[in-house]
Amino acid sequence: MTEALLHAHKKHVAVLMGGWSAEREVSLVSGAGVAKALEEEGYRVTAVDVQRDLAGLMHALTNPRPDVVFNALHGRGGEDGTIQGVLEFLGLPYTHSGVQAAAIAMDKAMTKRVLDTVGIRSPKGMVLSRGEITGGDHPMPAPYIVKPVDEGSTVGVTLVREGQNSPVGDAWIFGERALVEEFIPGRELTVGVMGDRALAVTEIVFQAQVYDYTAKYSAGHAVHTIPAAVPEAVAEEAKRLAVLAHHTLGCRGVSRSDFRWDDSRPGTDGLYFLEINNQPGMTPLSLVPEQAAHVGITYGALVGWLVENAACQLA
C-alpha cells in the first residue's frame, strides 16, 4: 500500500482540466488520466472542466469544497499564475507551483534572465514585437528559432531556415511578443524534477527539425530514449541544472527542464537550457510520468505524491 493510499480516504480532490488555452485538449487528456489514477489510489475525485467563467469555477470549488485541488491545466490561465491566484484567494491547497513561480516560468524571456543570474546558460536571444518578426528583416543569421514568450508545450515553435524571406511571414497568432533565439544544433534532452530530485535524462528524437507541439503529443512523431545515451558528465550536469532551475524559480511539486546538447563540442560545453515547464503534461505520452516509472514510481504514486505535497500560502 502506497503512503498516498494511507491518506487517501481523508482527501477529496478536485481535478482542474481543460481551460481556454491552445493546450485545452491535452489538458483534458491529462486531467482524465489524473482523475482515474487518483480514484484508483482511493481518493474521492471531482473532475472540473474549467471554462472562462470565474463564477462557475468558484461554485465548483465551494459546493462542496475539496480538500485539495490537482491543477491539470496547461498553458495560459492554467500555469501562468492566474488559476493559482484564484486558489490562493479561496485558501485551497493545490498541486504544482505557486503564483510567482508559475508566472515567471511561463515567461520564457524572464526565465532566461533569472536563471542567467545563477549561471544557467541558454541560447542567445531577444524579445521582438509581432511587427518585427512578421516583417522582412531577419533579426539574426539563420537558422534561428522563433517561439511565443508565454505559451507552453512548444506551441508555435518555428525554425527559420536560411533563404526564408521573413522570419514567420504574416501568420503569427501567438501574441504581441516573440522570443527569437539562436538555433543550437545537436540533441534534445529533458529532465524531470520531483521535489528535490532529478528523475532521469531523456533524449527525444523526432521527425521534424524542431520538437514542436505535433511531435510532443502525436504518437509516432517522437522517440524517447531513457536514460539518454549521453556521457555521464553531460547527464549529471543536465540533472544539476534542472534542479537548480526548479529551486531558483521557486517551483513546487514537479517540473521539467528542456535542453539542447551540441555533441560536437567537448564535455558539457554544448549544453544549453531552453525552458522549464512548471506543470508538465500527464498524458500517456508525457515525459515526467515516463521518467518516474523509469525510477520505480508508478503513475498513481506520482499523482498521489503531488496531492499529498499540495500547498497554499494563504491556507
Coordinates of C-alpha atoms in Angstrom, one line a residue, residues 62-273:
T62 CA -17.1 25.6 -3.0
N63 CA -20.1 23.2 -3.5
P64 CA -18.7 21.1 -2.0
R65 CA -15.3 22.5 -1.1
P66 CA -12.5 20.0 -1.9
D67 CA -9.6 19.3 0.4
V68 CA -7.0 19.6 -2.4
V69 CA -7.0 20.9 -6.0
F70 CA -5.0 19.0 -8.6
N71 CA -4.1 21.5 -11.3
A72 CA -4.0 19.6 -14.6
L73 CA -4.5 22.8 -16.7
H74 CA -1.8 23.7 -19.3
G75 CA -0.9 26.9 -21.0
R76 CA -2.3 30.4 -20.4
G77 CA -4.6 30.8 -17.5
G78 CA -3.6 27.4 -16.1
E79 CA 0.1 27.5 -15.4
D80 CA 0.9 31.2 -15.5
G81 CA -0.2 32.2 -12.1
T82 CA -3.8 33.0 -13.0
I83 CA -5.6 30.0 -11.6
Q84 CA -3.1 29.8 -8.8
G85 CA -4.2 33.3 -7.7
V86 CA -7.8 32.1 -7.6
L87 CA -6.9 29.1 -5.5
E88 CA -4.9 31.3 -3.1
F89 CA -7.9 33.6 -2.7
L90 CA -10.0 30.6 -1.8
G91 CA -7.3 29.2 0.5
L92 CA -7.3 25.8 -1.2
P93 CA -4.1 23.7 -1.3
Y94 CA -3.2 23.0 -4.9
T95 CA -0.5 21.0 -6.7
H96 CA 2.5 22.3 -8.6
S97 CA 4.0 25.8 -8.5
G98 CA 2.6 28.9 -6.7
V99 CA 1.7 32.2 -8.2
Q100 CA 5.1 33.8 -8.5
A101 CA 7.0 30.7 -9.8
A102 CA 4.3 29.9 -12.3
A103 CA 4.2 33.4 -13.7
I104 CA 8.0 33.6 -14.1
A105 CA 8.3 30.1 -15.5
M106 CA 5.6 30.7 -18.1
D107 CA 7.5 33.7 -19.4
K108 CA 10.5 32.2 -21.3
A109 CA 12.4 35.5 -21.6
M110 CA 12.0 36.3 -17.9
T111 CA 13.0 32.7 -17.0
K112 CA 16.2 33.1 -19.1
R113 CA 17.1 36.4 -17.3
V114 CA 16.5 34.9 -13.8
L115 CA 18.4 31.7 -14.5
D116 CA 21.3 33.6 -16.0
T117 CA 22.0 35.0 -12.5
V118 CA 22.8 31.5 -11.2
G119 CA 25.0 30.6 -14.2
I120 CA 22.4 28.6 -16.3
R121 CA 23.3 29.2 -19.9
S122 CA 20.6 29.5 -22.6
P123 CA 20.9 30.3 -26.3
K124 CA 21.4 34.0 -27.2
G125 CA 18.2 35.7 -27.9
M126 CA 15.9 38.7 -27.9
V127 CA 12.3 39.6 -27.5
L128 CA 10.7 41.2 -30.5
S129 CA 7.2 42.5 -31.3
R130 CA 4.8 40.9 -33.7
G131 CA 5.6 43.6 -36.3
E132 CA 9.4 42.9 -36.1
I133 CA 9.0 39.1 -36.7
T134 CA 6.5 39.4 -39.5
G135 CA 8.5 41.9 -41.4
G136 CA 11.1 41.1 -44.0
D137 CA 14.2 41.7 -41.9
H138 CA 15.9 38.9 -40.1
P139 CA 16.9 39.7 -36.5
M140 CA 19.9 37.3 -36.6
P141 CA 21.6 35.0 -39.2
A142 CA 19.5 31.9 -39.9
P143 CA 18.9 29.3 -38.7
Y144 CA 17.2 30.5 -35.6
I145 CA 14.2 29.7 -33.5
V146 CA 11.1 31.9 -33.1
K147 CA 8.7 30.9 -30.3
P148 CA 5.9 32.5 -28.2
V149 CA 7.1 34.2 -25.0
D150 CA 4.3 32.7 -22.9
E151 CA 2.9 29.6 -24.4
G152 CA 3.7 26.1 -23.2
S153 CA 4.1 22.7 -24.8
T154 CA 6.2 24.1 -27.7
V155 CA 3.1 25.7 -29.1
G156 CA 4.1 28.0 -32.0
V157 CA 7.8 27.0 -32.1
T158 CA 9.2 27.8 -35.6
L159 CA 12.6 27.1 -37.1
V160 CA 13.6 29.8 -39.5
R161 CA 15.9 28.4 -42.2
E162 CA 18.4 30.0 -44.4
G163 CA 16.7 31.5 -47.5
Q164 CA 13.4 32.3 -46.0
N165 CA 12.1 35.8 -47.0
S166 CA 10.9 36.8 -43.5
P167 CA 11.1 35.2 -40.0
V168 CA 7.5 33.9 -39.8
G169 CA 5.5 35.6 -42.6
D170 CA 2.2 37.2 -41.6
A171 CA 0.7 34.2 -39.8
W172 CA 1.9 34.8 -36.2
I173 CA -1.1 34.2 -33.9
F174 CA 0.7 33.8 -30.6
G175 CA 0.6 37.2 -29.0
E176 CA 2.3 40.5 -29.4
R177 CA 5.8 39.3 -28.4
A178 CA 8.0 36.5 -29.6
L179 CA 11.3 35.1 -28.3
V180 CA 14.0 34.8 -31.0
E181 CA 16.9 32.5 -30.2
E182 CA 20.0 31.2 -32.0
F183 CA 19.4 27.6 -33.1
I184 CA 21.6 25.1 -31.2
P185 CA 22.4 22.1 -33.4
G186 CA 22.6 18.7 -31.7
R187 CA 20.3 16.7 -29.5
E188 CA 17.2 17.4 -27.4
L189 CA 17.4 16.4 -23.7
T190 CA 14.8 16.8 -21.0
V191 CA 15.0 16.3 -17.2
G192 CA 12.0 15.9 -14.8
V193 CA 12.4 17.1 -11.2
M194 CA 10.3 15.8 -8.4
G195 CA 10.7 17.8 -5.2
D196 CA 14.5 17.9 -4.7
R197 CA 15.2 15.0 -7.1
A198 CA 16.1 14.9 -10.7
L199 CA 14.3 11.8 -12.1
A200 CA 16.2 11.0 -15.3
V201 CA 17.5 12.4 -18.5
T202 CA 15.5 11.5 -21.6
E203 CA 16.7 12.1 -25.2
I204 CA 13.9 13.0 -27.6
V205 CA 14.4 12.1 -31.3
F206 CA 11.8 13.5 -33.6
Q207 CA 11.0 13.5 -37.3
A208 CA 10.9 17.3 -37.7
Q209 CA 13.9 19.6 -37.1
V210 CA 12.3 21.0 -34.0
Y211 CA 10.4 19.4 -31.2
D212 CA 7.1 21.1 -31.8
Y213 CA 3.5 20.5 -30.5
T214 CA 2.8 17.8 -33.0
A215 CA 6.0 15.8 -32.2
K216 CA 5.2 16.1 -28.5
Y217 CA 1.6 14.9 -28.4
S218 CA 1.2 12.7 -31.5
A219 CA 2.1 9.0 -31.3
G220 CA 4.9 8.0 -33.6
H221 CA 6.3 11.5 -34.1
A222 CA 9.0 11.3 -31.3
V223 CA 11.0 8.5 -29.7
H224 CA 12.0 8.8 -26.1
T225 CA 15.3 7.2 -25.1
I226 CA 15.6 6.8 -21.3
P227 CA 18.1 7.1 -19.9
A228 CA 19.7 9.2 -22.7
A229 CA 22.8 7.7 -24.3
V230 CA 25.0 10.7 -23.4
P231 CA 28.3 10.9 -21.4
E232 CA 27.8 10.7 -17.7
A233 CA 29.1 14.2 -17.2
V234 CA 26.5 15.6 -19.6
A235 CA 23.7 13.7 -17.9
E236 CA 24.8 14.8 -14.4
E237 CA 25.1 18.4 -15.5
A238 CA 21.7 18.4 -17.1
K239 CA 20.2 17.0 -13.8
R240 CA 22.1 19.5 -11.7
L241 CA 20.8 22.4 -13.9
A242 CA 17.3 21.1 -13.9
V243 CA 17.2 21.0 -10.0
L244 CA 18.9 24.4 -9.8
A245 CA 16.3 25.9 -12.2
H246 CA 13.4 24.4 -10.3
H247 CA 14.6 25.8 -7.0
T248 CA 15.8 29.2 -8.3
L249 CA 12.4 29.9 -9.8
G250 CA 10.7 28.6 -6.7
C251 CA 8.9 25.7 -8.4
R252 CA 6.9 23.2 -6.3
G253 CA 6.0 19.6 -6.9
V254 CA 7.2 18.6 -10.3
S255 CA 8.8 20.5 -13.2
R256 CA 10.6 19.6 -16.4
S257 CA 13.6 21.4 -18.0
D258 CA 14.4 21.1 -21.6
F259 CA 18.0 21.3 -23.0
R260 CA 19.8 21.2 -26.3
W261 CA 23.2 19.5 -26.3
D262 CA 25.6 20.3 -29.2
D263 CA 27.6 17.0 -29.1
S264 CA 30.2 18.4 -31.5
R265 CA 31.6 20.4 -28.5
P266 CA 33.7 18.9 -25.8
G267 CA 32.3 17.8 -22.4
T268 CA 29.4 19.9 -21.2
D269 CA 30.4 22.9 -23.3
G270 CA 27.5 22.3 -25.7
L271 CA 24.7 22.0 -23.1
Y272 CA 22.1 24.8 -23.2
F273 CA 19.0 25.3 -21.2

